[in-house]
Every structure is written in C-alpha cells, then in structure tokens.
Coordinates of C-alpha atoms in Angstrom, one line a residue:
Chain A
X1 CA 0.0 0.0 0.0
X2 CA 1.2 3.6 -0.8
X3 CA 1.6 5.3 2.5
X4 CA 1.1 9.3 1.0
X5 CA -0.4 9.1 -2.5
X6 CA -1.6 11.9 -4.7
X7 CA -3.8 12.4 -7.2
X8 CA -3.7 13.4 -10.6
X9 CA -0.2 12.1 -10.9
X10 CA 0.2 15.1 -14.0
X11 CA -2.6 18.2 -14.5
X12 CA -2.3 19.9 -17.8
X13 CA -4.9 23.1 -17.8
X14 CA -5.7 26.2 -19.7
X15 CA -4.5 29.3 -17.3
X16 CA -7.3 30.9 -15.3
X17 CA -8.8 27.1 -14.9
X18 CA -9.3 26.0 -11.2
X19 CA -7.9 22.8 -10.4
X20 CA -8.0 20.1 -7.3
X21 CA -4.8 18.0 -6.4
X22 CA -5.7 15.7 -3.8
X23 CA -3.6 14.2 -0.9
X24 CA -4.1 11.1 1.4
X25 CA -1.8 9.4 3.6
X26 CA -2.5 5.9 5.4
X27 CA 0.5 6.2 7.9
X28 CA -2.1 7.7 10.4
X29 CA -0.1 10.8 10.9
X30 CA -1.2 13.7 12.4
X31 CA 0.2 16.6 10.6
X32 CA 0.5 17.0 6.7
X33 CA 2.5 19.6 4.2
X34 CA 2.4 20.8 0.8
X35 CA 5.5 21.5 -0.8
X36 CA 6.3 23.4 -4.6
X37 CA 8.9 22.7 -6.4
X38 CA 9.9 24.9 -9.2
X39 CA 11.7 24.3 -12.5
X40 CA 14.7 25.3 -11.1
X41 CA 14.2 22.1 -8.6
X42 CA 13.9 24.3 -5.5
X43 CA 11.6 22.7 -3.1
X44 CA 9.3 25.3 -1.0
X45 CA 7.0 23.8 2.2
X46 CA 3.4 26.1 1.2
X47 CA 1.7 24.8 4.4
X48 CA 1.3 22.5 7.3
X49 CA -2.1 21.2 9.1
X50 CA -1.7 19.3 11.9
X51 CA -4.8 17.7 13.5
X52 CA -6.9 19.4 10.4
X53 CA -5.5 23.1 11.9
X54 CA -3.6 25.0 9.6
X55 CA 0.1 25.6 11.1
X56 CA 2.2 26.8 8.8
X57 CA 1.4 29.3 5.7
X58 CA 4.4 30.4 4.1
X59 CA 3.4 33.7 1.6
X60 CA 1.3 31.9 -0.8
X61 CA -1.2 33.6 -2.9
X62 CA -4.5 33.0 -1.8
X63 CA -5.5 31.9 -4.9
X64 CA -4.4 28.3 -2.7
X65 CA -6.6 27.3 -1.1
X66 CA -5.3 23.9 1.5
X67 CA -8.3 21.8 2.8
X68 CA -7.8 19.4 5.5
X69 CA -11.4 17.4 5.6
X70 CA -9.8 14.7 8.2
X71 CA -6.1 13.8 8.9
X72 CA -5.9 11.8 6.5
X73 CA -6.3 14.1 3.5
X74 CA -4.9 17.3 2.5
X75 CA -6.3 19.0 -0.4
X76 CA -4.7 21.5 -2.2
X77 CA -7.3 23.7 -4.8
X78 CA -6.1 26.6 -6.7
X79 CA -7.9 29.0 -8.2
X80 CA -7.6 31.2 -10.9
X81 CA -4.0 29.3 -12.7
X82 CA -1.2 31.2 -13.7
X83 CA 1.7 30.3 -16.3
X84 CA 4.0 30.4 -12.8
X85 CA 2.1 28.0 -10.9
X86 CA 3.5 25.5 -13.5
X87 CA 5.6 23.0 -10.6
X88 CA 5.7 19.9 -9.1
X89 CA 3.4 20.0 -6.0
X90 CA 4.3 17.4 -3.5
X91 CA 2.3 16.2 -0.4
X92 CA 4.3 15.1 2.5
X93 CA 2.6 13.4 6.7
X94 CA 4.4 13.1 9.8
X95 CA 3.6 12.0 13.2
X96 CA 4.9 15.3 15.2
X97 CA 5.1 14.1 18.7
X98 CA 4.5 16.0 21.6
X99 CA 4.6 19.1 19.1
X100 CA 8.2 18.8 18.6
X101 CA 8.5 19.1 14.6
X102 CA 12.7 19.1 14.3
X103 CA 12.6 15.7 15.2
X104 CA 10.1 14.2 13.1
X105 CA 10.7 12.4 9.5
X106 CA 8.5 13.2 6.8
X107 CA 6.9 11.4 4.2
X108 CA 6.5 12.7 0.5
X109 CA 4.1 11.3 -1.7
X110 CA 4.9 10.9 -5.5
X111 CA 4.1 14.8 -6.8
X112 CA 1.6 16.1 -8.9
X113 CA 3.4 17.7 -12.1
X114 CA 1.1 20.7 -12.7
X115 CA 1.1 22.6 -16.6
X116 CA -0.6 25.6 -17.0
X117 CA -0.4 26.4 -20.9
Chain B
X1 CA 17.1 30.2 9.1
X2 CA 20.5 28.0 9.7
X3 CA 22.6 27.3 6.6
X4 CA 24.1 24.7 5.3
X5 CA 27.0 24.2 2.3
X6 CA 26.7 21.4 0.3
X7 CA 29.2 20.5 -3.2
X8 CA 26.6 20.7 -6.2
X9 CA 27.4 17.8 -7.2
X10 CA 29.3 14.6 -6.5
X11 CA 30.7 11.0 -8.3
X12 CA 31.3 7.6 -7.0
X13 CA 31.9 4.1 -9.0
X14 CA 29.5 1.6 -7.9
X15 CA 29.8 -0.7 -5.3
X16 CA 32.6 2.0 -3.2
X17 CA 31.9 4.2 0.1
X18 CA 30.5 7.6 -0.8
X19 CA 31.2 10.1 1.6
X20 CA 28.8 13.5 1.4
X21 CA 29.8 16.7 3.0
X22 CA 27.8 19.5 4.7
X23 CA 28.6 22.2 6.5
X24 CA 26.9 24.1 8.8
X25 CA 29.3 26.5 10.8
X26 CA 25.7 29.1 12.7
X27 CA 24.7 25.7 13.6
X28 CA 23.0 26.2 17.3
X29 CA 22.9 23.9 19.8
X30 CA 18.7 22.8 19.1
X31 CA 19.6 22.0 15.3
X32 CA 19.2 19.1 14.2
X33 CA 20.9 17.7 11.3
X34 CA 18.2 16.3 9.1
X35 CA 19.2 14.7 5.7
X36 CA 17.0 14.1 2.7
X37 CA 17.4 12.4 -1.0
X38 CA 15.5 12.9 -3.8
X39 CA 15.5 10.4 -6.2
X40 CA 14.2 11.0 -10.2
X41 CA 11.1 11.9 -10.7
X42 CA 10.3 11.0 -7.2
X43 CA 9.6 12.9 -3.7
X44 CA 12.4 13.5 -0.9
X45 CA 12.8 10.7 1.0
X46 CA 14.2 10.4 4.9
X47 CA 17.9 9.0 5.2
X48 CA 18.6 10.0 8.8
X49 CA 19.3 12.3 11.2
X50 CA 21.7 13.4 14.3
X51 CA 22.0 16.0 17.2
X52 CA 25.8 15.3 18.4
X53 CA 26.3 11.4 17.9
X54 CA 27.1 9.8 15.1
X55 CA 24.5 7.9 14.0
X56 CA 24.0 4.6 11.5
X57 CA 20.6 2.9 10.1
X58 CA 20.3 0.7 7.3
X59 CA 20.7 3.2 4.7
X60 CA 23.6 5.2 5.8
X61 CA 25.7 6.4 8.8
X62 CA 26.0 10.4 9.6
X63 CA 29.2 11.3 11.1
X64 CA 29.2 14.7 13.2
X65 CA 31.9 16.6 14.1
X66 CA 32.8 16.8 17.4
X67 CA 32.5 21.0 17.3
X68 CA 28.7 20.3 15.1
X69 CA 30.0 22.6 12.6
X70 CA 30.3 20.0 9.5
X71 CA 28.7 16.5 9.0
X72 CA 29.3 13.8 6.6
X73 CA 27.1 11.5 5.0
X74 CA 28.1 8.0 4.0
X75 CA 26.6 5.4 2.2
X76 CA 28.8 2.6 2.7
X77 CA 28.4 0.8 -0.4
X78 CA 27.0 2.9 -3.8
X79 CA 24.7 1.3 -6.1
X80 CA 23.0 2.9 -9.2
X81 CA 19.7 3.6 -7.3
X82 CA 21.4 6.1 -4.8
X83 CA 21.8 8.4 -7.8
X84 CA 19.4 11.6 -6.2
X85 CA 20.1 14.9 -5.2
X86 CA 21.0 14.7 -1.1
X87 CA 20.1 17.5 1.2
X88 CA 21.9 18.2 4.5
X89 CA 19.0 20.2 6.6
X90 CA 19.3 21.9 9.9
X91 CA 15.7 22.2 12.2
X92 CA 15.8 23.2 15.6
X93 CA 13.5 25.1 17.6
X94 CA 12.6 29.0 18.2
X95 CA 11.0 29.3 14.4
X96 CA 13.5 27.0 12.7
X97 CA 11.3 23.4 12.8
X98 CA 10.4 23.7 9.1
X99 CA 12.2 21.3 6.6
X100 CA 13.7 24.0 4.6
X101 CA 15.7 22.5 1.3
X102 CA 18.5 24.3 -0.2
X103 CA 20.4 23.4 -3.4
X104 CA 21.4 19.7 -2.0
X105 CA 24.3 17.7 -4.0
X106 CA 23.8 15.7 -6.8
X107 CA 25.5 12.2 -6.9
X108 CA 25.7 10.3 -9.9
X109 CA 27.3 6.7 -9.4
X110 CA 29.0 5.3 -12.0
X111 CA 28.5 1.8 -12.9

C-alpha cells in the first residue's frame, strides 16, 4: 500500500482554470504539508495542518486554497491558474510528537506535475 | 534560518563508500541535522538524522563533528539507485522546525 499518495499524478490546464490535487496518507499521521517545487528544482514547504488546523502558511497567494477534511487528507485547490504556478506540488505526513516538529521524518508522496499552458 | 553548504554535485563508482559533505558553521545547539534524498522523478525521502552522535541505520551512517560545525554522510556501499540529489537540513526550535531545502548535491554513481 502507498503510505502518501496523490492524485492526478500530471494536470495539464488552460490558465485561469481551477484545479484540485488531492492528498491522502494511510501512515495515520497527524500533521500533513504541501511543498512546490519549481523548474529550477527548488523545493518550497506552502503549508502544514496538523490535527486538520492549519500551522504553517508560508506567503502563498490566496489563490491556494489547503483543505484538511480529516487527517488523512490534505487538499490543495487553486484557483484562478497562472503560467507560474507550473511546478511539481508534493504532499508530505508526519507524526509530530508531543509538538516537537525538528525531530520528526516526513513522508513525500509521489508529486503532482502541474502545466498551466 | 540556519545554513548549510553542500558541493553541487558529487561522483562515485558503484559498489565504493560515498562520503557527502555539509557544513553548517551558525549551527546552534537545538539543530538538528536532518538529511534528505531525492530520487528521479520522485519525492524527498528520509535517510537520517543526528543532534551530536554519530548515527547509523540501514541506509547510511552520519558522522558529526565533534565542534557540530560539518557533517558527513556515508553510504557505505553505492549502487545505481542512490543516484538523487541529497540535502543536509538543519531544524531546531525557536521558528526553525520547518524542513527548509537548499540546493542539496547531486550524486551520480558510476557503474
């Protein structure tokens, strides 16, 4: 079983579409991250939930919009596509305990390759 | 956020000891040294991590320096599928716990 999956696996749109990439993890972690990562392979944390509460919100237009509907899933929609939200998006869990976050290991999921035309 | 200096990129034949540098001289003393790999066309995965010990698991060992200001990774014996793109990552507390990813090295292992 895939412990963080992802779906689509690649989204091609039109710009100023709105599009869904959906997250789910069966490791029954408690907290849960999206990550960008550009063309230039940088990899960016976006946001944290942990226990469905948003933690972390790095500046991210709020055309991104995370949803957390249980642990177990983080959704990521995005409104209104640009040419620059072209990326890999990855979903990552981890089970942060005691909320201590340096020492937990996180788990990525497989990306969602996103191409706004 | 701490820093860390990694070589862009790194070779190794197949089958020998691979030994990755980092180093982190404004280490503090709540950082942890986290490392990461990213494989082709896949996510980051864990490898390990330390505090002041050296540290071994069945992937790799992490060697720290006794001053915390450096760190070595080393896989002990290379195959093709550790080819990724390894980052050395400090988190600590007071606002640094975020896995924040800099440039990493790239290792290519040839066969």
């Amino acid at each position: 079983d895939t412990a963080v999956s992802q779906t689509p696996k690649y989204l091609v749109t039109q710009m100023g579409n709105d599009k869904s990439i959906k997250c789910e993890q069966n490791l029954g972690h408690d907290t849960m991250y999206w990550y960008k990562q550009d063309s230039k392979k940088f990899l960016k944390i976006m946001f944290s939930y942990n226990n469905k509460e948003l933690i972390i919100n790095e500046t991210v237009p709020n055309r991104f919009s995370p949803k957390s509907p249980d642990k177990a899933h983080l959704n990521l929609h995005i409104n209104s596509l640009e040419l620059g939200d072209s990326a890999v998006y990855f979903c990552a869990s981890s089970q942060v305990a005691g909320g201590v976050f340096y020492q937990e290991t996180q788990y990525f999921g497989p990306g969602t390759r996103l191409l706004v035309l | 956020d701490a820093k860390t200096t990694q070589p862009n990129s790194m070779e190794s034949n197949e089958e020998e000891p691979v030994h990755l540098p980092c180093n982190h001289s404004t280490i503090s003393g709540t950082d942890y040294i986290h490392w990461y790999r990213q494989l082709p066309s896949q996510g980051p995965e864990y490898v390990i991590h330390g505090l002041t010990s050296n540290v071994n698991n069945r992937m790799a060992s992490l060697a720290i320096a006794e001053d915390r200001k450096s760190s070595t990774l080393i896989l002990h014996r290379a195959t093709l599928r550790d080819a990724a793109v390894y980052y050395c990552i400090l988190r600590g507390g007071f606002g640094n716990e975020k896995l924040t990813f800099g440039t990493g090295t790239r290792l290519t292992i040839i066969p």
